[in-house]
Coordinates of C-alpha atoms in Angstrom, one line a residue:
Chain A
M13 CA -42.3 27.9 17.9
D14 CA -42.3 29.1 21.5
K15 CA -41.5 32.6 22.5
E16 CA -37.8 31.9 22.4
G17 CA -38.0 30.6 18.9
R18 CA -37.7 26.9 19.9
L19 CA -39.6 24.4 17.8
T20 CA -42.3 22.9 20.0
N21 CA -43.4 19.8 18.0
V22 CA -40.3 18.4 16.3
S23 CA -41.9 15.0 15.7
S24 CA -44.8 16.5 13.8
V25 CA -42.5 18.6 11.7
K26 CA -40.5 15.5 10.8
M27 CA -43.6 13.6 10.0
A28 CA -45.0 16.4 7.8
I29 CA -41.7 16.5 5.9
F30 CA -41.8 12.7 5.6
K31 CA -45.3 12.8 4.3
G32 CA -45.1 15.6 1.8
G33 CA -41.6 17.2 1.5
I34 CA -40.9 20.8 2.1
D35 CA -42.2 23.8 0.1
Q36 CA -39.4 25.6 -1.8
S37 CA -40.2 28.8 0.0
I38 CA -39.1 27.5 3.4
R39 CA -36.7 24.8 2.3
Q40 CA -33.7 26.9 3.0
E41 CA -34.5 27.3 6.7
V42 CA -35.9 23.7 7.2
W43 CA -32.8 22.0 5.7
K44 CA -30.7 23.8 8.3
Y45 CA -32.5 21.8 10.9
L46 CA -32.4 18.5 9.0
L47 CA -28.7 18.8 8.3
G48 CA -27.7 19.7 11.8
Y49 CA -26.9 23.4 11.1
Y50 CA -29.3 24.3 13.8
G51 CA -30.2 22.1 16.7
W52 CA -33.9 21.2 16.9
N53 CA -33.9 22.7 20.3
S54 CA -32.2 25.9 19.2
T55 CA -33.6 29.4 20.1
Y56 CA -33.6 32.6 18.2
K57 CA -30.7 33.7 20.3
S58 CA -28.7 30.5 20.0
R59 CA -29.2 30.4 16.2
V60 CA -27.8 33.9 15.9
E61 CA -24.8 32.9 18.0
D62 CA -24.3 29.6 16.1
R63 CA -24.4 31.2 12.8
K64 CA -21.9 33.8 13.8
K65 CA -19.5 31.1 15.0
K66 CA -20.1 29.1 11.9
I67 CA -19.2 32.0 9.6
D68 CA -16.0 32.6 11.6
D69 CA -15.1 29.0 11.5
Y70 CA -15.7 28.7 7.9
F71 CA -13.5 31.6 6.9
R72 CA -10.8 30.4 9.3
M73 CA -10.7 27.0 7.5
K74 CA -11.0 28.6 4.1
L75 CA -8.1 30.8 4.8
Q76 CA -6.0 27.8 5.8
W77 CA -5.9 26.3 2.3
K78 CA -6.2 29.7 0.5
S79 CA -3.0 30.8 2.1
F80 CA -0.8 28.0 0.9
S81 CA 1.8 29.3 -1.6
D82 CA 2.4 27.3 -4.8
E83 CA 5.7 26.2 -3.4
Q84 CA 4.1 24.9 -0.3
L85 CA 1.4 23.1 -2.4
S86 CA 4.1 21.5 -4.5
N87 CA 5.4 19.9 -1.4
F88 CA 2.0 18.9 -0.1
S89 CA 0.7 16.2 -2.4
A90 CA -2.2 15.2 -0.2
L91 CA -3.8 18.6 -0.5
R92 CA -2.6 19.1 -4.1
D93 CA -4.2 15.9 -5.3
R94 CA -7.5 16.7 -3.6
K95 CA -7.5 20.1 -5.1
S96 CA -6.8 18.8 -8.5
L97 CA -9.5 16.1 -8.3
A98 CA -12.1 18.6 -6.9
E99 CA -11.2 21.1 -9.7
K100 CA -11.9 18.4 -12.3
D101 CA -15.2 17.5 -10.7
V102 CA -16.8 20.9 -10.2
L103 CA -16.4 21.6 -13.8
R104 CA -18.6 18.6 -14.6
T105 CA -21.1 18.9 -11.8
D106 CA -24.7 19.7 -12.9
R107 CA -23.6 22.1 -15.6
K108 CA -26.9 21.8 -17.3
H109 CA -28.7 23.3 -14.3
T110 CA -29.3 27.0 -14.7
F111 CA -27.4 27.7 -11.4
F112 CA -24.2 26.1 -12.7
E113 CA -24.4 26.6 -16.5
G114 CA -22.2 28.7 -18.7
S115 CA -18.5 29.4 -18.7
H116 CA -17.1 31.6 -16.0
N117 CA -20.0 30.7 -13.7
Q118 CA -19.1 32.0 -10.2
N119 CA -21.1 29.3 -8.6
I120 CA -18.7 26.7 -9.8
K121 CA -15.9 28.5 -8.0
I122 CA -18.0 28.5 -4.8
L123 CA -18.6 24.8 -5.2
L124 CA -14.8 24.3 -5.3
D125 CA -14.2 26.6 -2.4
I126 CA -16.7 24.8 -0.2
L127 CA -15.2 21.4 -1.2
L128 CA -11.7 22.4 -0.4
T129 CA -12.7 24.1 2.8
H130 CA -14.4 20.8 3.7
C131 CA -11.0 19.1 3.1
M132 CA -9.6 21.2 5.9
H133 CA -12.7 20.5 8.0
D134 CA -12.2 16.7 7.6
F135 CA -8.8 16.1 6.3
D136 CA -8.8 12.4 7.0
L137 CA -11.7 12.0 4.6
G138 CA -10.6 14.6 2.1
Y139 CA -12.3 15.0 -1.2
V140 CA -13.9 12.0 -2.7
Q141 CA -15.7 11.8 -6.0
G142 CA -19.4 12.1 -5.6
M143 CA -19.1 14.8 -3.0
S144 CA -19.6 17.6 -5.5
D145 CA -22.9 15.9 -6.5
L146 CA -24.1 16.0 -3.0
L147 CA -23.1 19.6 -2.5
A148 CA -24.7 21.1 -5.7
P149 CA -28.4 20.9 -4.6
I150 CA -27.5 22.2 -1.2
L151 CA -25.8 25.2 -2.6
V152 CA -28.7 25.8 -4.9
V153 CA -31.1 25.8 -1.9
M154 CA -28.9 27.7 0.5
E155 CA -27.8 30.4 -2.0
H156 CA -25.0 31.2 0.5
E157 CA -21.5 29.8 0.7
V158 CA -21.2 29.4 4.4
D159 CA -24.6 28.1 5.0
A160 CA -24.2 25.6 2.2
F161 CA -20.8 24.5 3.6
W162 CA -22.2 23.7 7.0
C163 CA -25.3 21.9 5.6
F164 CA -23.0 20.0 3.3
A165 CA -20.7 19.1 6.3
G166 CA -23.8 17.8 8.1
F167 CA -24.8 15.6 5.1
I168 CA -21.2 14.3 4.9
K169 CA -21.3 13.5 8.6
M170 CA -24.3 11.3 7.9
L171 CA -22.8 9.7 4.9
G172 CA -19.1 10.0 5.5
R173 CA -18.5 6.3 5.7
N174 CA -19.7 5.9 2.2
F175 CA -16.5 7.7 1.1
E176 CA -14.0 6.0 3.4
K177 CA -11.0 4.3 1.9
D178 CA -11.9 0.7 2.8
Q179 CA -15.4 1.1 1.2
Q180 CA -16.6 -1.3 3.9
A181 CA -19.7 0.8 4.5
M182 CA -20.6 0.5 0.9
K183 CA -20.1 -3.3 1.0
N184 CA -22.2 -3.5 4.1
Q185 CA -25.1 -1.6 2.5
L186 CA -25.0 -3.8 -0.5
L187 CA -25.2 -6.8 1.8
Q188 CA -28.0 -5.3 3.8
L189 CA -29.9 -4.6 0.6
Q190 CA -29.3 -8.2 -0.5
I191 CA -30.7 -9.5 2.9
L192 CA -33.8 -7.3 2.6
L193 CA -34.4 -8.2 -1.0
T194 CA -34.1 -11.9 -0.2
Y195 CA -36.8 -11.6 2.4
I196 CA -39.2 -9.3 0.6
D197 CA -38.9 -10.6 -2.9
P198 CA -37.3 -14.0 -3.0
Q199 CA -38.3 -14.4 -6.6
L200 CA -36.2 -11.5 -7.7
A201 CA -33.4 -12.4 -5.3
S202 CA -33.3 -15.9 -6.8
Y203 CA -33.3 -14.5 -10.3
L204 CA -30.4 -12.2 -9.4
E205 CA -28.5 -15.0 -7.8
N206 CA -28.9 -17.1 -10.9
H207 CA -27.6 -14.2 -13.0
E208 CA -24.6 -13.5 -10.9
S209 CA -26.0 -10.2 -9.7
L210 CA -27.0 -10.8 -6.1
N211 CA -24.0 -8.8 -5.0
M212 CA -26.2 -5.8 -5.9
Y213 CA -23.2 -4.0 -7.4
F214 CA -25.5 -2.3 -9.8
C215 CA -27.0 -0.3 -6.9
F216 CA -23.6 1.2 -6.0
R217 CA -24.2 4.6 -7.5
W218 CA -27.6 4.9 -5.8
L219 CA -26.1 4.3 -2.5
L220 CA -22.9 6.2 -2.7
I221 CA -24.5 9.5 -3.5
V222 CA -28.0 8.8 -2.3
F223 CA -29.7 8.6 -5.7
K224 CA -28.4 12.0 -6.7
R225 CA -27.8 11.0 -10.3
E226 CA -31.2 9.2 -10.6
F227 CA -33.5 12.2 -10.2
N228 CA -33.8 15.8 -11.3
F229 CA -33.2 18.6 -8.8
P230 CA -36.7 19.1 -7.5
D231 CA -37.1 15.3 -7.0
I232 CA -33.8 14.7 -5.4
M233 CA -34.4 17.6 -3.0
K234 CA -37.7 16.0 -1.9
L235 CA -36.2 12.5 -1.6
W236 CA -33.3 13.7 0.5
E237 CA -35.4 15.7 2.9
V238 CA -37.6 12.7 3.4
L239 CA -34.6 10.5 4.1
W240 CA -33.1 13.1 6.4
T241 CA -36.1 12.9 8.8
G242 CA -34.9 9.4 9.8
L243 CA -38.5 8.2 9.3
P244 CA -40.1 5.7 9.3
C245 CA -37.2 3.5 10.1
K246 CA -33.4 3.2 10.1
N247 CA -32.0 2.6 6.6
F248 CA -35.1 3.6 4.8
H249 CA -33.0 4.5 1.8
L250 CA -32.6 0.7 1.3
F251 CA -36.4 0.5 0.8
V252 CA -36.1 3.2 -1.8
C253 CA -33.7 0.9 -3.6
L254 CA -36.1 -2.0 -3.2
A255 CA -39.0 0.1 -4.6
I256 CA -37.0 1.1 -7.7
L257 CA -36.0 -2.6 -8.2
D258 CA -39.6 -3.6 -7.8
S259 CA -40.6 -1.3 -10.7
A260 CA -37.7 -2.7 -12.8
K261 CA -38.3 -6.3 -11.9
S262 CA -40.5 -7.4 -14.8
T263 CA -38.2 -5.8 -17.4
L264 CA -35.1 -7.5 -15.9
M265 CA -36.7 -10.9 -15.7
E266 CA -38.7 -10.9 -18.9
N267 CA -35.7 -9.9 -20.9
N268 CA -33.5 -12.5 -19.1
F269 CA -30.9 -9.8 -18.3
G270 CA -27.6 -10.9 -17.0
F271 CA -25.4 -8.7 -14.9
P272 CA -24.1 -6.3 -17.6
E273 CA -27.6 -5.7 -18.9
I274 CA -29.0 -5.2 -15.4
L275 CA -26.3 -2.7 -14.7
K276 CA -27.0 -0.8 -17.9
Y277 CA -30.7 -0.9 -17.4
V278 CA -30.3 0.4 -13.8
N279 CA -27.9 3.1 -14.9
D280 CA -30.3 4.2 -17.7
L281 CA -33.2 4.5 -15.3
S282 CA -31.7 7.9 -14.4
G283 CA -34.2 10.6 -15.0
N284 CA -37.0 8.2 -15.5
I285 CA -37.9 7.3 -11.9
K286 CA -41.0 8.9 -10.3
V287 CA -40.1 10.0 -6.8
D288 CA -43.6 10.0 -5.3
E289 CA -44.3 6.5 -6.6
V290 CA -41.0 5.2 -5.3
L291 CA -41.5 6.7 -1.9
E292 CA -45.0 5.3 -1.6
T293 CA -43.8 1.8 -2.6
A294 CA -40.8 2.1 -0.3
E295 CA -43.0 2.9 2.7
A296 CA -45.5 0.2 1.8
M297 CA -42.6 -2.3 1.6
Y298 CA -41.3 -1.2 5.0
M299 CA -44.7 -1.6 6.6
Q300 CA -45.2 -5.0 5.0
L301 CA -41.9 -6.1 6.4
K302 CA -42.4 -4.6 9.8
N303 CA -45.7 -6.5 10.2
S304 CA -44.2 -9.8 9.2
K305 CA -43.7 -12.3 11.8
N306 CA -40.4 -14.1 12.4
L307 CA -38.1 -11.4 11.1
S308 CA -34.5 -12.5 11.4
D309 CA -32.2 -10.7 13.8
A310 CA -30.2 -9.4 10.8
I311 CA -33.3 -7.7 9.3
K312 CA -34.4 -6.3 12.7
K313 CA -30.9 -4.8 13.1
I314 CA -31.0 -3.3 9.6
I315 CA -34.3 -1.5 10.1
G316 CA -33.6 -0.6 13.8
L317 CA -36.1 -3.0 15.4
D318 CA -33.5 -4.9 17.4
A319 CA -33.7 -4.8 21.2
S320 CA -31.2 -2.0 21.6
N321 CA -33.6 0.4 20.0
E322 CA -36.8 -0.6 21.9
N323 CA -36.8 2.3 24.3
D324 CA -35.8 5.2 22.2
N325 CA -38.0 7.9 21.1
S326 CA -36.5 9.4 18.0
F327 CA -39.4 11.7 17.4
S328 CA -38.6 13.8 20.3
S329 CA -34.9 13.7 20.0
P330 CA -32.9 16.5 18.5
F331 CA -31.2 16.3 15.1
Q332 CA -31.8 12.7 14.0
P333 CA -30.5 12.2 10.6
F334 CA -30.4 8.8 8.9
H335 CA -27.1 7.1 9.5
P336 CA -27.1 4.3 7.0
F337 CA -24.4 2.3 8.6
E338 CA -24.3 2.9 12.3
V339 CA -25.5 -0.1 14.1
S340 CA -25.9 2.0 17.3
E341 CA -28.2 4.4 15.6
K342 CA -31.5 4.8 17.4
V343 CA -34.3 5.6 15.0
I344 CA -37.7 4.1 15.6
S345 CA -39.3 4.2 19.0
S346 CA -41.5 1.6 20.6
Q347 CA -44.2 4.2 20.6
N348 CA -43.8 5.0 17.0
K349 CA -43.5 1.4 15.9
D350 CA -47.2 1.1 16.6
V351 CA -48.2 4.1 14.6
V352 CA -48.1 2.5 11.2
N353 CA -50.3 -0.5 12.0
D354 CA -52.7 0.9 14.5
K355 CA -55.6 2.8 13.2
K356 CA -56.1 4.8 16.3
Q357 CA -52.5 5.9 16.4
T358 CA -52.5 6.6 12.7
S359 CA -55.3 9.1 13.3
D360 CA -53.2 10.5 16.1
E361 CA -50.5 11.0 13.5
I362 CA -52.9 12.7 11.2
N363 CA -53.6 15.1 14.0
K364 CA -49.9 15.6 14.6
C365 CA -49.5 16.3 10.9
R366 CA -52.3 18.9 11.1
T367 CA -50.5 20.5 13.9
A368 CA -47.4 20.5 11.7
E369 CA -49.3 22.3 9.0
E370 CA -49.5 25.2 11.4
I371 CA -45.8 25.2 11.7
L372 CA -45.1 24.4 8.1
P373 CA -48.1 25.9 6.4
S374 CA -47.3 24.5 3.1
A375 CA -46.5 21.0 4.1
N376 CA -49.0 18.4 3.1
G377 CA -50.8 17.1 6.1
N378 CA -53.6 15.4 4.3
V379 CA -52.9 11.8 5.5
E380 CA -56.1 9.9 4.8
T381 CA -54.6 6.5 5.1
A382 CA -51.2 5.2 5.8
F383 CA -50.6 4.8 2.1
D384 CA -52.3 7.9 0.9
H385 CA -49.6 10.6 0.9
M386 CA -46.6 11.9 -0.8
E387 CA -48.4 14.5 -2.8
D388 CA -46.1 16.9 -4.5
I389 CA -46.5 20.2 -2.8
R390 CA -43.5 21.8 -4.4
K391 CA -43.8 24.9 -6.6
P392 CA -43.4 23.9 -10.2
N393 CA -40.5 26.2 -11.0
D394 CA -38.1 25.7 -8.2
E395 CA -35.3 24.8 -10.5
K396 CA -35.3 28.3 -11.8
L397 CA -33.6 29.9 -8.9
N398 CA -32.1 33.3 -9.0
S399 CA -28.5 32.7 -9.6
N400 CA -27.6 36.3 -8.9
K401 CA -28.4 35.9 -5.3
L402 CA -25.4 33.8 -4.5
S403 CA -23.1 36.2 -6.3
E404 CA -24.4 38.9 -3.9
C405 CA -23.7 36.5 -1.1
S406 CA -20.2 35.8 -2.3
D407 CA -19.5 39.5 -2.5
E408 CA -20.6 39.8 1.1
N409 CA -18.4 36.9 2.0
S410 CA -15.4 38.3 0.3
I411 CA -15.8 41.3 2.6
E412 CA -15.9 38.9 5.5
I413 CA -12.7 37.2 4.3
I414 CA -11.0 40.6 4.2
D415 CA -12.2 41.3 7.7
H416 CA -10.9 38.0 8.8
V417 CA -7.6 38.5 7.2
N418 CA -7.3 41.8 8.9
F419 CA -8.2 40.2 12.1
C420 CA -5.6 37.5 11.7
T421 CA -2.9 39.9 10.8
Chain B
M1176 CA -36.6 3.4 -22.8
S1177 CA -36.2 0.8 -25.6
F1178 CA -34.1 -2.2 -25.9
Q1179 CA -32.3 -3.6 -28.9
G1180 CA -33.8 -6.8 -30.2
P1181 CA -31.8 -10.0 -30.6
E1182 CA -28.4 -9.3 -32.0
E1183 CA -26.1 -11.7 -33.8
Y1184 CA -22.4 -11.8 -33.1
D1185 CA -19.6 -14.3 -33.1
Y1186 CA -17.6 -13.2 -30.1
L1187 CA -18.3 -11.1 -27.1
F1188 CA -15.2 -9.4 -25.6
K1189 CA -15.1 -7.5 -22.4
I1190 CA -12.7 -4.5 -22.4
V1191 CA -12.1 -2.3 -19.4
L1192 CA -11.1 1.4 -19.4
I1193 CA -8.9 2.4 -16.5
G1194 CA -6.8 5.4 -15.5
D1195 CA -6.9 8.5 -13.3
S1196 CA -9.9 10.6 -12.9
G1197 CA -10.5 13.2 -15.7
V1198 CA -8.2 11.6 -18.3
G1199 CA -11.2 11.1 -20.6
K1200 CA -12.2 7.5 -20.2
S1201 CA -15.9 8.1 -20.5
N1202 CA -15.5 10.3 -23.5
L1203 CA -13.3 7.7 -25.3
L1204 CA -16.2 5.2 -24.6
S1205 CA -18.9 7.6 -25.9
R1206 CA -16.8 8.6 -28.9
F1207 CA -16.3 4.9 -29.9
T1208 CA -19.8 3.6 -29.1
R1209 CA -22.0 6.6 -30.0
N1210 CA -19.6 9.0 -31.7
E1211 CA -20.4 11.6 -29.0
F1212 CA -18.2 13.8 -26.9
N1213 CA -19.2 16.0 -24.0
L1214 CA -16.8 18.4 -22.4
E1215 CA -18.9 18.6 -19.3
S1216 CA -19.8 14.9 -18.9
K1217 CA -20.3 13.9 -15.3
S1218 CA -17.7 12.0 -13.4
T1219 CA -18.3 8.2 -13.5
I1220 CA -19.7 6.9 -10.2
G1221 CA -19.3 3.1 -9.9
V1222 CA -19.3 1.5 -13.3
E1223 CA -20.9 2.1 -16.6
F1224 CA -20.7 0.3 -19.9
A1225 CA -21.6 0.4 -23.5
T1226 CA -21.2 -1.9 -26.5
R1227 CA -20.3 -1.7 -30.1
S1228 CA -19.8 -4.5 -32.7
I1229 CA -17.1 -4.5 -35.3
V1230 CA -16.1 -7.0 -37.9
V1231 CA -12.6 -8.6 -37.9
E1232 CA -11.7 -11.1 -40.5
G1233 CA -15.3 -11.8 -41.3
K1234 CA -16.2 -12.4 -37.7
K1235 CA -18.5 -10.1 -35.8
L1236 CA -16.9 -9.0 -32.5
K1237 CA -19.1 -7.4 -29.9
A1238 CA -17.1 -5.2 -27.6
Q1239 CA -18.6 -4.7 -24.2
I1240 CA -16.6 -1.8 -22.8
W1241 CA -16.6 -1.1 -19.1
D1242 CA -15.9 2.3 -17.8
T1243 CA -14.9 2.7 -14.2
A1244 CA -14.5 5.5 -11.7
G1245 CA -11.0 6.9 -11.7
Q1246 CA -10.5 7.7 -8.0
E1247 CA -8.3 5.1 -6.3
R1248 CA -10.7 4.8 -3.4
F1249 CA -13.3 3.0 -5.4
R1250 CA -10.9 0.2 -6.4
A1251 CA -12.2 -1.8 -3.5
I1252 CA -15.4 -2.3 -5.3
T1253 CA -14.5 -1.9 -8.9
S1254 CA -11.8 -4.5 -8.9
A1255 CA -14.5 -7.1 -9.3
Y1256 CA -15.2 -5.7 -12.7
Y1257 CA -11.8 -6.9 -14.0
R1258 CA -13.2 -10.4 -13.9
G1259 CA -13.5 -11.7 -17.4
A1260 CA -11.9 -8.8 -19.2
V1261 CA -9.8 -9.8 -22.2
G1262 CA -8.7 -6.3 -23.0
A1263 CA -7.7 -3.2 -21.1
M1264 CA -7.1 0.4 -22.0
L1265 CA -4.8 2.2 -19.6
V1266 CA -5.6 5.8 -20.2
Y1267 CA -3.6 8.9 -19.2
D1268 CA -3.8 12.6 -20.1
I1269 CA -0.9 13.8 -22.2
A1270 CA -1.3 17.2 -20.7
K1271 CA -1.0 16.0 -17.1
H1272 CA 2.2 14.2 -16.2
A1273 CA 0.9 12.9 -12.9
T1274 CA -1.7 10.8 -14.7
F1275 CA 1.2 9.1 -16.7
E1276 CA 3.2 8.6 -13.5
N1277 CA 0.2 6.7 -12.1
I1278 CA 0.1 4.3 -15.0
D1279 CA 2.5 2.1 -13.0
R1280 CA -0.1 1.7 -10.3
W1281 CA -2.9 0.9 -12.7
L1282 CA -0.7 -1.7 -14.4
K1283 CA -0.1 -3.3 -11.1
E1284 CA -3.8 -3.3 -10.4
L1285 CA -4.4 -5.1 -13.7
R1286 CA -1.7 -7.6 -13.0
D1287 CA -3.3 -8.3 -9.6
H1288 CA -6.9 -8.6 -10.7
A1289 CA -7.0 -9.4 -14.4
D1290 CA -6.1 -12.5 -16.5
D1291 CA -2.4 -12.9 -17.4
N1292 CA -3.2 -12.9 -21.1
I1293 CA -5.2 -9.7 -21.1
V1294 CA -4.4 -7.4 -24.0
V1295 CA -3.2 -4.0 -22.6
L1296 CA -3.1 -0.7 -24.5
L1297 CA -1.4 2.3 -23.1
V1298 CA -3.5 5.3 -24.3
G1299 CA -2.3 8.9 -24.2
N1300 CA -5.5 10.8 -24.5
K1301 CA -6.2 14.5 -25.3
T1302 CA -3.7 15.0 -28.1
D1303 CA -5.8 18.0 -29.1
L1304 CA -4.1 19.8 -26.2
R1305 CA -0.8 19.7 -28.0
H1306 CA 0.2 23.2 -26.7
L1307 CA -0.1 21.8 -23.2
R1308 CA 1.7 18.5 -23.8
A1309 CA 3.5 17.3 -20.6
V1310 CA 4.2 13.7 -21.6
M1311 CA 6.5 13.1 -24.5
S1312 CA 5.3 10.4 -27.0
E1313 CA 8.8 8.9 -26.9
D1314 CA 8.7 8.4 -23.1
A1315 CA 5.3 6.8 -23.2
A1316 CA 6.3 4.6 -26.2
E1317 CA 9.4 3.5 -24.3
Y1318 CA 7.4 2.7 -21.2
A1319 CA 4.9 0.7 -23.3
D1320 CA 7.8 -1.2 -24.9
R1321 CA 9.3 -2.0 -21.6
N1322 CA 6.0 -3.3 -20.2
N1323 CA 4.9 -5.1 -23.3
L1324 CA 1.9 -2.8 -24.0
I1325 CA 0.5 -1.5 -27.2
F1326 CA 0.9 2.3 -27.3
I1327 CA -1.3 4.8 -29.0
E1328 CA -2.2 8.4 -28.6
T1329 CA -5.8 9.6 -29.1
S1330 CA -8.2 12.6 -28.8
A1331 CA -11.7 11.8 -27.9
L1332 CA -12.5 15.5 -28.5
D1333 CA -11.5 15.5 -32.2
S1334 CA -11.8 11.8 -32.7
T1335 CA -8.1 11.2 -33.6
N1336 CA -7.2 7.5 -33.3
V1337 CA -10.1 6.6 -31.1
E1338 CA -11.5 4.1 -33.6
H1339 CA -8.1 2.9 -34.3
A1340 CA -7.3 2.3 -30.6
F1341 CA -10.3 0.1 -30.0
Q1342 CA -9.9 -1.7 -33.3
Q1343 CA -6.3 -2.5 -32.4
C1344 CA -7.3 -3.7 -29.0
L1345 CA -10.1 -6.0 -30.4
N1346 CA -7.8 -7.2 -33.3
E1347 CA -5.2 -8.3 -30.8
V1348 CA -7.7 -10.0 -28.5
Y1349 CA -9.2 -11.8 -31.5
K1350 CA -5.7 -12.8 -32.6
R1351 CA -5.0 -14.3 -29.2
V1352 CA -8.3 -16.1 -29.2
A1353 CA -7.6 -17.4 -32.7
D1354 CA -4.2 -18.5 -31.6
R1355 CA -5.8 -20.2 -28.6
H1356 CA -4.0 -18.1 -26.1
F1357 CA -7.2 -18.2 -24.2
S1358 CA -8.0 -21.9 -23.9
N1359 CA -11.3 -23.5 -23.2
V1360 CA -13.3 -20.9 -25.1
N1361 CA -16.9 -21.3 -24.1
I1362 CA -18.9 -22.2 -27.2
G1363 CA -22.6 -22.2 -27.1
Q1364 CA -25.8 -20.4 -26.3
T1365 CA -25.1 -19.6 -22.7
T1366 CA -25.9 -16.1 -21.6
A1367 CA -23.8 -16.2 -18.5
L1368 CA -21.3 -13.4 -18.3
P1369 CA -18.2 -12.8 -16.2
T1370 CA -17.7 -15.6 -13.8
T1371 CA -14.4 -16.5 -12.3
N1372 CA -12.1 -16.7 -15.2
L1373 CA -11.4 -15.4 -18.5
Q1374 CA -12.1 -18.5 -20.5
S1375 CA -15.7 -18.5 -19.7
T1376 CA -16.3 -15.0 -20.9
I1377 CA -15.2 -15.1 -24.4
L1378 CA -18.5 -16.3 -25.6
E1379 CA -18.6 -17.6 -29.1
K1380 CA -22.1 -17.3 -30.3
K1381 CA -24.2 -17.1 -33.3
F1382 CA -27.2 -15.6 -31.6
C1383 CA -27.8 -13.9 -28.4
C1384 CA -31.0 -12.6 -26.8
N1385 CA -29.3 -9.9 -24.9
S1386 CA -28.3 -6.6 -26.2

C-alpha cells in the first residue's frame, strides 16, 4: 500500500489470490475488495468515509421494512411473501455449521435481517431461494451485519441475473457449458447427448449458487475468492463445472447412466469434491482451450477472447468481479493472454506473485510452473469461528439503529 | 460413494412432488424412501430425486420420485421435469393457508406441462401441527373432489399416512397402466428415460442395469 493506504499492485494481489486463496486471518478485509465493498483504488480516508455511509445506508434500508406494521404488511403481499420465504430458508441454512447451529441462534436472525434489507435494496429482484446459501459464508467471514450485507450485495450484483424471473441467465450458462464441453470433451458430450442429458440440467445447482452446496465452508470460501478475482478468464466457473464433470466422467459412462442417474450422481457428489484438484484441472482445461487453434466465435465470446476484449487490461482495473453472463464484460487482457503460455511471462508472473506475498504475507506465491499451484494455505480450523463476536457486533448495531431512529424522528 | 447393483423391477414410474416452498416435499420424499426426517433439511435447489420399490398385485413397481424447488421463479427450468411423470403429489401445509390457495396455480402448471392422464394427489402435509391447522380437511376434500384429485393428509414428521399416500398414488398409476389408460407402453430393455411423452417412460422391464 502507498502512504494513503492505496493498494499499489492490484494485479499481483489478484494473481496471488487466484493461485492460493486467502489466509483466514486477512480474509475479512480482502473479501471487501473482491466484493466491491471497497474500491481497489480506495485510500484509508475514503474507506472510513465509505464505511460510514454504508452503515447509514444499511440502517436506513433496514428501518424501511422494520417499520411496517402488521396491517401494512397484510396489504403488501410482495414484501410479505418474500419475508415468509426468507424466514423459511434461514431456518434451514447451514444449521450444522457451528456459527448457525442450535435453537435461538442470533446469527439466524441476522441472516434474515440482511436478506430482508437486501429486498429493500433491490426490490425488483427480491428474495430468491439460494440467496441465503450465498450469504451464510459471507456472514461467517465478516462477523458483522453491515459489512456482511454490503459484501453480499456485491456478490448478488455479480450473480443477480441467476435469480431473475425469466431464468434466461441460467439457461444461457447451461448452453455455454454445453458448448465448452462439446469442444473440450466431445466423447462425454456425445455420451450425454445419447442419454438425453446434454441440456446440462444436472449442473443447475452448481451454477445457481456457485457450487455452495458442493463444498464445505473452508473450500467454498477458497473457491469463491478464486472466482471473484475474474482470473484467468471470463466464465472460469464453467471450467470448474467441466473439471468436476471430468472427474465424474468414467463413472457416468461405465455405469451407462441415464439422465436421472446422472442427476443423482452429480447431486451426491456434494461434500466429496476436492477443491484444489478441481481448480487445478479447471485451469489446465482453460489453458488447453486457449491454446487451441480455430476456436469458434461462440467459445471466444464465452471466455472473453473475442475482439471486443482485446485491448482491455483487467489486471489494473478496479473491482473486477466475474460476471458470468455479461457479454460486455472485459476480463482478460491482450497482455495477460500471453502469460499462461509464455515461459518468460510466466516467470514475470512468479515475480509478481512474490511481490504479492509482501502484500498478502500468507498468500502462496510459490508458482513453479503454470500447473503447480493451488496449495492450501488456509488454517485448519477456520470453520471454528467465534460465534460470540457477531453478537457483540449486533449489540453495537442495535445501538446504531436506536441512534438512527432518534435521528429520523 | 457406492452404487446399487442391477435391480429387478416390472415397472418404473416417475412421480413428481410439487407445491410451495417449505410445505415439506423433501421430507415426504426422505420419509418414504429412507424413513428419515430432518427438521432443518436444506431448501431444494433445482431438482433431486430418490427411488423406492413396492409390490402391487405381485408386480414390483419402482417409484422414481422427483423433488423440485418450491419457488415459482424456478418453474422456467423445472417444468422440463414434468416430462414423463405418471403421478404427481400436490403438497400444501395444513398450517399455512396460503400454500393451499396456491394449489390452483400448481394444478394449472401440471395441466400445462404434464400428461393428461397423470394421477394427481392433493396432499395436506404437517398434520402434526394440529393446533395450528389453518386448512380444514373438509375444504381440501371438497376441492379435491371438484378437481378430480385423490385427497390425503400426511405428516412427514410423525410418518402419518406417508406410506399410504405414495402407495395410493402408485396403485392408481398401476391401475391406469393395467387398464391401458396409458397406451403404447414401452416394453423391453431400453434404459432411455423421460423423452417427449408419457408412454415411453412407463418402462416395463424384468431387469435393469441402472439403480
